[in-house]
Structures are given as C-alpha cells and as structure tokens.
XYZ file of C-alpha atoms in Angstrom:
541
model
C -138.952 -49.291 2.577
C -138.296 -50.155 6.210
C -134.601 -50.691 5.480
C -134.323 -47.262 3.855
C -136.022 -45.603 6.836
C -133.502 -47.342 9.141
C -130.661 -46.012 7.029
C -131.903 -42.430 6.888
C -133.042 -41.968 10.469
C -129.650 -41.699 12.216
C -128.435 -39.170 9.571
C -131.506 -37.084 10.028
C -131.187 -36.960 13.689
C -127.524 -35.936 13.444
C -128.518 -33.102 11.043
C -131.167 -31.727 13.385
C -128.605 -31.631 16.297
C -126.032 -29.924 14.033
C -123.320 -32.297 15.156
C -121.907 -35.618 14.188
C -122.866 -38.505 16.369
C -120.264 -41.270 16.221
C -122.740 -43.693 17.626
C -125.238 -43.024 14.874
C -122.505 -43.235 12.265
C -121.687 -46.695 13.447
C -125.321 -47.681 13.336
C -125.536 -46.459 9.716
C -122.505 -48.563 8.938
C -123.947 -51.687 10.500
C -127.501 -51.239 9.040
C -126.493 -50.281 5.435
C -123.080 -51.966 5.032
C -124.413 -55.076 3.348
C -126.561 -52.941 0.919
C -123.954 -50.257 0.027
C -123.206 -51.607 -3.400
C -126.997 -51.737 -4.212
C -127.491 -48.137 -3.023
C -124.489 -46.874 -4.911
C -125.503 -48.390 -8.270
C -129.302 -48.171 -8.081
C -130.529 -44.986 -6.545
C -127.550 -43.188 -5.262
C -128.818 -42.939 -1.682
C -125.268 -43.221 -0.358
C -124.552 -39.579 -1.430
C -127.573 -38.431 0.543
C -126.340 -40.395 3.615
C -122.978 -38.696 3.231
C -124.621 -35.316 3.131
C -126.657 -35.964 6.152
C -123.440 -36.724 8.147
C -122.413 -33.085 7.709
C -123.461 -29.859 9.292
C -125.871 -27.793 7.196
C -124.213 -26.360 4.077
C -124.336 -22.810 2.910
C -125.858 -24.093 -0.293
C -126.199 -27.479 -2.192
C -122.655 -27.319 -3.449
C -121.303 -30.563 -4.835
C -117.737 -29.475 -5.517
C -117.176 -27.271 -2.430
C -115.554 -24.455 -4.386
C -118.477 -22.056 -3.961
C -118.755 -22.811 -0.313
C -114.996 -22.063 0.175
C -115.325 -18.721 -1.561
C -118.432 -17.786 0.439
C -116.852 -18.867 3.703
C -113.746 -16.819 2.925
C -115.862 -13.838 2.148
C -117.636 -14.165 5.475
C -114.531 -14.457 7.589
C -112.956 -11.604 5.856
C -115.613 -9.342 7.083
C -113.163 -9.010 9.953
C -110.606 -7.535 7.526
C -113.333 -5.250 6.259
C -114.010 -4.122 9.806
C -110.220 -3.434 10.214
C -110.203 -1.274 7.046
C -113.143 0.761 8.346
C -111.213 1.449 11.530
C -108.322 2.800 9.593
C -110.537 4.925 7.237
C -112.482 6.408 10.299
C -109.608 8.735 11.221
C -109.598 10.274 7.808
C -113.298 11.144 8.063
C -113.729 11.895 11.793
C -110.570 13.733 12.864
C -111.315 16.858 10.622
C -114.595 17.056 12.561
C -112.923 16.859 15.878
C -110.108 19.256 15.108
C -112.569 21.882 13.632
C -114.893 21.616 16.593
C -117.928 20.382 14.683
C -118.644 17.391 16.939
C -121.724 17.783 19.086
C -122.477 16.024 22.352
C -125.787 16.261 24.238
C -124.071 16.379 27.637
C -123.587 19.429 29.776
C -120.853 21.907 29.367
C -117.618 20.992 30.799
C -113.881 21.844 30.686
C -112.295 21.162 27.348
C -115.456 21.926 25.267
C -116.295 24.823 23.151
C -119.895 25.824 22.619
C -122.108 27.400 19.998
C -124.767 28.409 22.601
C -126.800 25.218 22.430
C -124.594 22.058 22.426
C -121.038 21.673 23.731
C -118.464 20.521 21.224
C -115.459 18.387 21.762
C -112.348 19.863 20.097
C -109.035 18.086 19.758
C -105.656 19.579 19.265
C -103.476 18.254 16.457
C -101.388 16.269 18.994
C -104.480 14.633 20.429
C -105.801 13.789 16.997
C -102.516 12.056 16.178
C -102.878 9.868 19.284
C -106.400 9.095 18.324
C -105.289 7.881 14.926
C -102.129 6.027 15.971
C -103.497 4.284 19.120
C -105.351 1.905 16.865
C -102.077 0.590 15.594
C -100.626 0.317 19.091
C -103.530 -1.706 20.091
C -103.120 -3.854 16.962
C -99.522 -4.609 18.094
C -100.743 -6.001 21.399
C -103.492 -7.944 19.704
C -101.396 -9.546 16.925
C -98.608 -11.213 18.967
C -100.783 -13.363 21.231
C -103.494 -14.091 18.728
C -101.786 -17.105 17.237
C -101.284 -18.803 20.560
C -104.949 -18.059 21.687
C -106.349 -19.569 18.488
C -104.264 -22.652 18.909
C -105.776 -23.213 22.383
C -109.357 -22.035 21.989
C -109.941 -22.624 18.327
C -109.760 -20.544 15.217
C -113.486 -19.958 15.015
C -113.950 -19.001 18.630
C -111.018 -16.625 18.636
C -112.304 -14.781 15.483
C -115.902 -14.761 16.525
C -115.376 -13.240 19.840
C -113.155 -10.454 18.307
C -116.352 -8.840 17.229
C -117.149 -7.987 20.953
C -114.104 -5.580 21.503
C -114.816 -3.901 18.088
C -118.414 -3.099 19.040
C -117.315 -1.918 22.489
C -114.667 0.375 20.918
C -117.228 2.012 18.727
C -119.607 2.565 21.739
C -116.730 4.209 23.627
C -115.829 6.402 20.652
C -119.411 7.453 20.083
C -120.418 8.159 23.725
C -117.173 9.329 25.367
C -117.508 12.991 26.591
C -113.687 13.489 26.535
C -110.627 12.445 24.522
C -109.605 9.751 26.972
C -112.525 7.643 26.259
C -111.756 7.887 22.527
C -108.135 6.831 23.276
C -109.413 3.681 25.096
C -111.907 2.905 22.377
C -109.367 3.192 19.631
C -106.798 1.058 21.517
C -109.393 -1.676 22.238
C -110.516 -1.656 18.618
C -106.897 -1.947 17.549
C -106.390 -5.067 19.541
C -109.148 -6.745 17.482
C -107.767 -5.352 14.238
C -104.318 -6.869 15.064
C -105.808 -10.201 16.046
C -107.768 -10.293 12.773
C -104.623 -9.835 10.747
C -103.035 -12.941 12.410
C -106.117 -15.089 12.858
C -107.893 -14.856 9.506
C -105.212 -16.179 7.153
C -104.589 -19.514 9.119
C -108.393 -20.175 9.013
C -108.532 -19.763 5.324
C -105.454 -21.896 4.874
C -107.249 -24.667 6.879
C -110.420 -24.586 4.752
C -109.016 -23.832 1.281
C -107.882 -26.361 -1.421
C -104.402 -25.860 -2.667
C -105.296 -24.838 -6.226
C -107.402 -21.853 -4.987
C -105.504 -21.055 -1.866
C -103.481 -18.160 -3.427
C -106.684 -16.405 -4.547
C -108.437 -17.022 -1.260
C -105.483 -15.685 0.772
C -105.521 -12.374 -1.238
C -109.172 -11.841 -0.037
C -107.899 -10.495 3.178
C -106.250 -7.448 1.411
C -109.161 -7.009 -0.900
C -111.629 -6.811 1.970
C -109.285 -4.565 3.974
C -109.189 -2.188 0.996
C -112.974 -2.369 0.650
C -113.294 -1.441 4.323
C -111.116 1.617 3.721
C -113.261 2.615 0.843
C -116.460 2.016 2.834
C -115.015 4.174 5.650
C -114.411 6.983 3.207
C -117.865 6.806 1.718
C -119.693 6.932 5.067
C -117.521 9.907 5.972
C -119.806 11.920 3.736
C -122.341 11.916 6.619
C -120.243 14.476 8.491
C -121.276 13.148 11.945
C -119.166 11.167 14.218
C -122.069 9.605 16.005
C -123.503 8.190 12.806
C -119.988 7.234 11.683
C -119.574 5.102 14.789
C -122.982 3.434 14.436
C -122.277 2.523 10.753
C -118.763 1.255 11.597
C -120.191 -0.831 14.522
C -122.588 -2.525 12.123
C -119.754 -4.315 10.373
C -118.534 -6.486 13.363
C -122.211 -7.236 14.196
C -122.763 -8.556 10.650
C -119.472 -10.560 10.905
C -120.638 -12.215 14.156
C -124.108 -13.162 12.738
C -122.684 -14.551 9.516
C -119.539 -16.281 10.972
C -121.354 -18.138 13.803
C -122.925 -20.578 11.216
C -119.547 -21.720 9.809
C -117.842 -24.712 11.279
C -114.547 -24.745 13.218
C -111.349 -25.101 11.303
C -110.775 -28.843 10.363
C -107.085 -28.600 11.292
C -107.908 -27.458 14.778
C -110.554 -30.034 15.307
C -108.132 -32.731 14.181
C -105.415 -31.390 16.490
C -107.789 -31.786 19.418
C -108.617 -35.407 18.445
C -112.131 -34.648 17.162
C -111.861 -36.703 14.107
C -115.523 -37.121 13.283
C -116.142 -33.359 13.627
C -113.038 -32.651 11.479
C -114.396 -34.962 8.823
C -117.716 -33.211 8.915
C -116.088 -29.857 8.527
C -113.967 -31.135 5.556
C -117.193 -32.457 3.871
C -118.761 -29.046 4.441
C -115.960 -27.249 2.646
C -115.281 -29.984 -0.022
C -118.754 -30.722 -1.117
C -120.745 -33.958 -1.146
C -119.115 -35.511 -4.209
C -115.536 -35.350 -2.875
C -113.777 -38.023 -0.869
C -112.068 -36.371 2.065
C -110.343 -39.477 3.468
C -107.125 -38.894 1.670
C -106.948 -35.266 2.773
C -107.601 -36.220 6.310
C -104.746 -38.740 6.138
C -102.371 -36.035 4.880
C -103.633 -33.629 7.552
C -102.840 -36.165 10.261
C -99.386 -36.628 9.004
C -98.820 -32.742 9.022
C -100.141 -32.411 12.602
C -97.758 -35.203 13.774
C -94.883 -33.469 12.004
C -95.879 -30.116 13.433
C -96.118 -31.410 16.991
C -92.795 -33.291 16.613
C -90.858 -30.384 15.184
C -92.594 -27.541 17.015
C -90.361 -24.701 18.115
C -90.664 -21.980 20.721
C -90.214 -18.300 20.120
C -86.742 -18.571 21.464
C -85.744 -21.378 19.018
C -86.862 -19.092 16.131
C -83.517 -17.287 16.507
C -81.317 -20.417 16.672
C -81.370 -21.315 13.028
C -79.352 -19.415 10.414
C -81.996 -19.785 7.743
C -84.742 -18.688 10.088
C -82.822 -15.670 11.176
C -82.212 -14.608 7.553
C -85.885 -15.166 6.839
C -86.812 -12.928 9.753
C -84.313 -10.366 8.517
C -86.023 -10.284 5.105
C -89.528 -10.174 6.527
C -88.700 -7.480 9.058
C -86.928 -5.390 6.375
C -89.887 -5.568 4.022
C -92.190 -4.486 6.861
C -89.884 -1.522 7.714
C -89.827 -0.160 4.215
C -93.502 -0.955 3.714
C -94.460 1.176 6.709
C -91.814 3.897 6.366
C -93.157 4.579 2.834
C -96.032 6.383 4.555
C -98.904 4.352 3.501
C -100.788 4.532 6.749
C -100.346 8.363 7.310
C -101.859 8.659 3.768
C -104.869 6.418 4.625
C -105.343 7.829 8.147
C -105.053 11.564 7.070
C -106.409 11.403 3.588
C -108.852 14.235 3.920
C -106.424 16.460 5.796
C -103.731 15.870 3.138
C -106.161 16.932 0.429
C -107.025 20.005 2.414
C -103.406 20.868 2.708
C -103.116 21.054 -1.099
C -106.446 23.079 -1.211
C -107.907 21.064 -4.109
C -111.115 22.233 -5.598
C -112.728 18.885 -5.181
C -114.100 18.288 -1.674
C -111.823 16.243 0.513
C -114.240 13.427 1.241
C -114.861 12.986 -2.498
C -111.171 12.912 -3.221
C -110.643 10.275 -0.524
C -113.382 8.138 -1.966
C -111.597 8.342 -5.520
C -108.326 7.295 -3.808
C -110.027 4.446 -1.907
C -111.585 3.140 -5.161
C -108.052 3.090 -6.655
C -106.856 1.092 -3.729
C -109.693 -1.456 -3.942
C -109.174 -1.967 -7.733
C -105.425 -2.378 -7.644
C -105.773 -4.797 -4.653
C -108.339 -6.872 -6.522
C -106.235 -7.095 -9.754
C -102.964 -7.657 -7.870
C -103.840 -11.437 -7.707
C -103.205 -11.616 -11.533
C -99.754 -9.823 -11.110
C -98.756 -12.096 -8.301
C -99.418 -15.169 -10.485
C -97.404 -13.999 -13.531
C -94.800 -11.508 -12.316
C -91.812 -12.339 -10.089
C -91.983 -11.105 -6.433
C -88.649 -9.133 -6.786
C -89.715 -7.403 -9.961
C -93.075 -6.411 -8.507
C -91.370 -5.120 -5.360
C -88.788 -3.049 -7.248
C -91.253 -1.610 -9.612
C -93.648 -0.872 -6.807
C -91.090 0.898 -4.650
C -89.854 2.912 -7.661
C -93.294 4.072 -8.677
C -94.138 4.958 -5.025
C -90.938 7.037 -4.759
C -91.717 8.875 -8.021
C -95.264 9.690 -7.006
C -94.360 10.983 -3.472
C -91.360 12.917 -4.953
C -93.557 14.466 -7.570
C -96.108 15.458 -4.935
C -93.351 17.006 -2.723
C -92.012 19.074 -5.663
C -95.524 20.231 -6.422
C -96.012 21.325 -2.772
C -92.755 23.340 -2.800
C -93.635 24.993 -6.061
C -97.107 25.834 -4.818
C -95.669 27.159 -1.486
C -93.206 29.297 -3.504
C -96.029 30.688 -5.654
C -94.333 29.171 -8.709
C -97.326 27.058 -9.553
C -101.004 27.561 -9.343
C -103.328 25.254 -7.273
C -104.247 22.283 -9.333
C -106.675 19.519 -8.311
C -105.494 16.617 -10.425
C -101.758 16.713 -9.275
C -102.179 15.594 -5.620
C -105.205 13.403 -6.496
C -103.379 11.639 -9.349
C -100.086 11.218 -7.528
C -101.748 9.784 -4.346
C -103.894 7.483 -6.486
C -100.836 6.188 -8.211
C -99.119 5.814 -4.792
C -101.844 3.618 -3.268
C -102.352 1.717 -6.498
C -98.692 0.548 -6.871
C -98.608 -0.137 -3.169
C -101.570 -2.452 -3.432
C -100.015 -4.243 -6.390
C -96.578 -5.034 -4.769
C -95.405 -3.563 -1.522
C -98.714 -4.179 0.334
C -99.441 -7.899 -0.210
C -96.027 -9.388 -1.052
C -94.437 -9.179 2.439
C -97.460 -11.059 3.752
C -97.409 -13.560 0.968
C -93.603 -14.254 1.424
C -94.273 -15.261 4.949
C -95.677 -18.492 3.657
C -92.936 -18.977 1.185
C -89.695 -18.396 3.207
C -90.572 -20.045 6.602
C -90.909 -23.779 7.271
C -94.424 -24.884 8.468
C -93.229 -25.621 12.024
C -92.114 -21.958 12.526
C -94.541 -20.161 10.223
C -97.258 -19.409 12.758
C -94.809 -17.862 15.384
C -92.900 -15.983 12.668
C -96.087 -14.606 11.339
C -97.159 -13.400 14.824
C -93.872 -11.714 15.489
C -93.744 -10.035 11.964
C -97.345 -8.931 12.310
C -96.661 -7.358 15.676
C -93.592 -5.677 14.275
C -95.766 -4.361 11.398
C -98.242 -2.764 13.646
C -95.657 -1.279 15.978
C -93.990 0.424 12.963
C -97.452 1.539 11.763
C -97.987 3.166 15.219
C -94.664 4.912 15.153
C -95.008 6.303 11.650
C -98.591 7.371 12.075
C -97.964 9.115 15.431
C -94.734 10.870 14.207
C -96.306 11.965 10.983
C -98.009 14.934 12.488
C -94.751 15.883 14.228
C -92.859 15.732 11.035
C -95.441 17.907 9.367
C -95.200 20.507 12.146
C -91.388 20.476 12.078
C -90.380 20.386 8.394
C -93.831 20.960 6.593
C -95.664 18.457 4.354
C -93.201 18.816 1.420
C -90.181 17.565 3.274
C -92.193 14.829 4.954
C -93.242 13.491 1.561
C -89.627 13.717 0.540
C -88.714 11.637 3.518
C -91.075 8.915 2.528
C -89.894 9.004 -1.054
C -86.178 8.537 -0.011
C -87.279 5.613 2.210
C -88.860 3.942 -0.889
C -85.496 4.386 -2.747
C -83.676 2.717 0.111
C -86.266 -0.036 -0.116
C -85.343 -0.608 -3.705
C -81.739 -1.281 -2.631
C -82.851 -3.607 0.184
C -84.967 -5.660 -2.208
C -82.148 -5.884 -4.797
C -79.490 -7.016 -2.377
C -81.333 -9.038 0.331
C -84.682 -10.325 -0.834
C -84.645 -13.732 -2.568
C -86.897 -14.637 -5.461
C -89.571 -17.079 -4.206
C -91.865 -17.545 -7.183
C -91.597 -21.000 -8.670
C -89.013 -22.195 -6.133
C -89.476 -24.805 -3.399
C -89.021 -24.123 0.342
C -85.845 -26.344 0.277
C -84.270 -24.180 -2.361
C -85.038 -20.970 -0.474
C -83.696 -22.398 2.809
C -80.643 -23.565 1.114
C -80.019 -20.050 -0.241
C -80.398 -18.627 3.320
C -77.988 -21.305 4.566
C -75.467 -20.404 1.846
C -75.837 -23.672 0.099
C -75.918 -23.355 -3.760
C -76.564 -26.293 -5.986
C -74.192 -26.655 -8.772
C -75.752 -26.283 -12.150
C -76.029 -29.298 -14.312
C -73.982 -28.970 -17.517
C -75.129 -30.642 -20.723
C -72.358 -32.097 -22.803
C -73.013 -32.065 -26.557
C -71.103 -34.553 -28.575
C -70.833 -33.809 -32.337
C -71.137 -36.913 -34.473
C -69.760 -36.570 -38.043
C -71.828 -38.288 -40.571
C -70.164 -39.715 -43.641
C-alpha cells in the first residue's frame, strides 16, 4: 500500500498544478520502474499513472477521437464568430439606411429624429463602407497571423483574438456616428482574417491523419453556421441587441478555448518536450502510445527548420510560382463570383426583387441551404475529383446567377409578374453549389499543392489576397448596382463564373489521389512516362 501511494503522489500533484513536472516524472520512473510489469499485468495502475501525467481531459476518452472532435468544435467558434460578422451587414444595414436605428444620445448633426430619439441614418455609400471594411481589416489581420502564431503560440494568438472582436461590437453598438462603426468593423475584420489563418494550423497539429480531412472542413461548417445565426438574430430588428448577441460568441469562445492545451507542434518547436507529450496524450487518449508520433514530429520540425523559406524565396521556385498562380486564380474567381455581396446584402437583394416573403425570413432559408451544403460537402470532397467539383460548381453558379438576371430584366420590363420562389430558389442554388465546390476547394488545395516548408507562408499570402478581393468586390457591388442596375451586376458575376470554368479546365491540376511529388513534377513540367505492359501470346498445342 505504501508503494502504491508513492507511485500515485507525484502524478496527483502534477494534475492539481495543471502542468507536467519533469522532476515528478523522474521520481515516478525511479519508484515504480522495478514494479512496472507487475502493475501492467495485475491491476492496470500504469494506465492511471499515464493519465495523471496529462492535463485534465474534456472527458474520459480512451481513444482521443471524441476529444479531437470537441476541441475542433471549440476552436472553430472563432469561425462561427467570423460568419456572424459577415451576416451582421445583411441584418443591420437595412435598419441604418432606413433610419430606424435609435440612440439615447442628444441630437447632433447627421441624425434625423422622430421627436423623441435621434436616429443614425447612413447613405448607400456609407453602408457599403460599413460592410466592406470588415474584409479590409481581415486583409491586415490574415497576413501577419501566421508569423505571430509561430512566435507566441497557436493557442495564445487565437485566444486573444476574442478581445478585438468584443471591442469591435462595443464600438458598433455605442458609436454615435458612422466613423465609430467604421473603426469597429475594421478592428473586427482583423480578428476575422487572423482566425482564417490561425485556426486550420491548430487543427492540423491536434488531429490524427485519418480524421484530418473531416476536421479541417469544420472551419467552413462553423463559418456557415455563423452566417445562419447572424440571419436568425436579425429578426430582432435592433442593432443594439444584434451587437450584444454577436459579442456573446467571442466571449463563449474565450471561456471554452482557455481550457484547451497549446498545440503540441508549437510546444515541441519551443523545446518543451514534456508539455508537448502531455498535449499529445490529451488529444490521443490514455490508451494510445504517443512516442512514435512525437518522434515523427521531431523529424518534421527539424526538416522544417532546415528547409524554411522566406516570403521572398516563395517566388524563386517554378513549382511554387505555378502553385501560387493556381491558388490566386481560384481565389479571384471565387470572390468575383459575388458570394460575399450576396451574403453581405442578402436582405437588400430580396427587397430589390420585392418577394412576398419577408427579407429576414428569406435570408434565413438561404443561410440554411448554405449550412446544409457545407456540411455535406465533406462527402463530395472524399468521392468526387477536385476539378470535376470546381467545373460543376462554377457552371451551376453561372446558370443560377444568369437565370436571376434574366428574371430581373423581365420583371423590370413588365414581361413577368413578381414571383417569390425565383429569386429565393436561384440564390439558394447559388450558395449551395458554392459551398459544395468553389468555397472549400481553394482552401483545401493549399495543403495539397504546396510543400510543407512553404505552406504556412503561402497560406498567409493567399488568405490576405482572398480578403483583399472580398473587400474590393463588396465595396464596388453598390457602385455597380447604382451604375448598371442589379440585373447587369448579376450578369457580370455569371460571366466571371464562366471564365472561372475555363481557368479550372486549362490551369488547375487534379490533386485527389496524387502525391505532392507528382503535383510538383507537373508544375515543373516533368511528366513520368507511363509503364507499358507487354503481352506475349503463347500458343498451346
């Protein structure tokens, strides 16, 4: 009994402190080393000792699979918060532009009044800035996020992003003029862009290879769920309550994420091997041996440090240049298809077509289609080739946008009566096929066409380019509508999708079922000769 207490005491102390104590671990080894076989075969106490060496688990998970899924869901609350930021414009801007926003402050210049409370009224141009500045802030947040996480840690970087998001919602809710809203949206956008770059690496670090594709897609699913949530809370028709409900998401993210351990890869890169082992045990469960995985991780870190490249060296390799060309091209046609204007201005678009269903309700239906398609896109990505999905997705998006543009022109010419299901059905098809192909595949291919030593920097550049394009398209959308009306604007987006089909057909390689070496050889112009099988006929007597 005394021997068992000696064995258990160091582990219990380390659990109460929440950290691994290397000195206690050595005492465990010395005190229980001679009896390890007896403990393994008789009463299984070695498993309990292994468990006590880890930080507290989410649940008593022996395989680690459930823990990985729960942890991925928690960290992707950041993606959920990003989706809420996007959907806020659809719900709030109609209130601002119609002058229904009330502030308990005194009357001042730039406010209209109903005799009791002053109201903040935005012009169409100011409203477009309010919507698009989120994407401009995301551009400035995405590019440095990778470098910051490498120096300060994946967990710390993601955890502290909740602060600017909360600050942004406070500014949006309390600002008496449009400039405070500008600042709030820009600050929130910086957090949104950093989330888009910082969340996927954390998931890659904690996930096992056989479930990594499913866990990586969680980002897009949670982002879509955030958009749907933003449309649903838009039913309250109050920007103050909208901001409060939106601010609750980053607060929940901070509270939940603070209990998760740091990325094992980051801990190992900082020389904290005991803490990295504890983090691995946390995510792999008490029944799995993590020594082999730690050994592989050490080799990967050495290789990464040896072959690490700078941003300038990204453009020195022919294969990397072609990979950047492919990733940039996909982002161009993804954004020029008009997906963010549709998400940012959903209610205004439905009002333009004067549908009988109330615009918030129509936006919720569209958001539900986005969530459903994003969730089921994982099955398509496993079974259907990337190029096929991209081609079909772009084609279906072009048809849906073109159909909506034709309907608008017919309605404007009084050749067709107003119909609710045409704009609702076409936009639901648009966001659904986008979520199944054009949305996730460009991000997925970043992991498939870039070598590990350049992947993080290439992802940061591509993400920054993505958000810069989103800013430009979202800001210019209102200008296009004012200049050429919504019908021709939709035609422009449809033509862009058609050009995207040609880009995919001629320039985008197939990556499904192919190794990185094969893809890099194709970029370098190296084609392996096919093996020919010679058949010799043997005549039988």
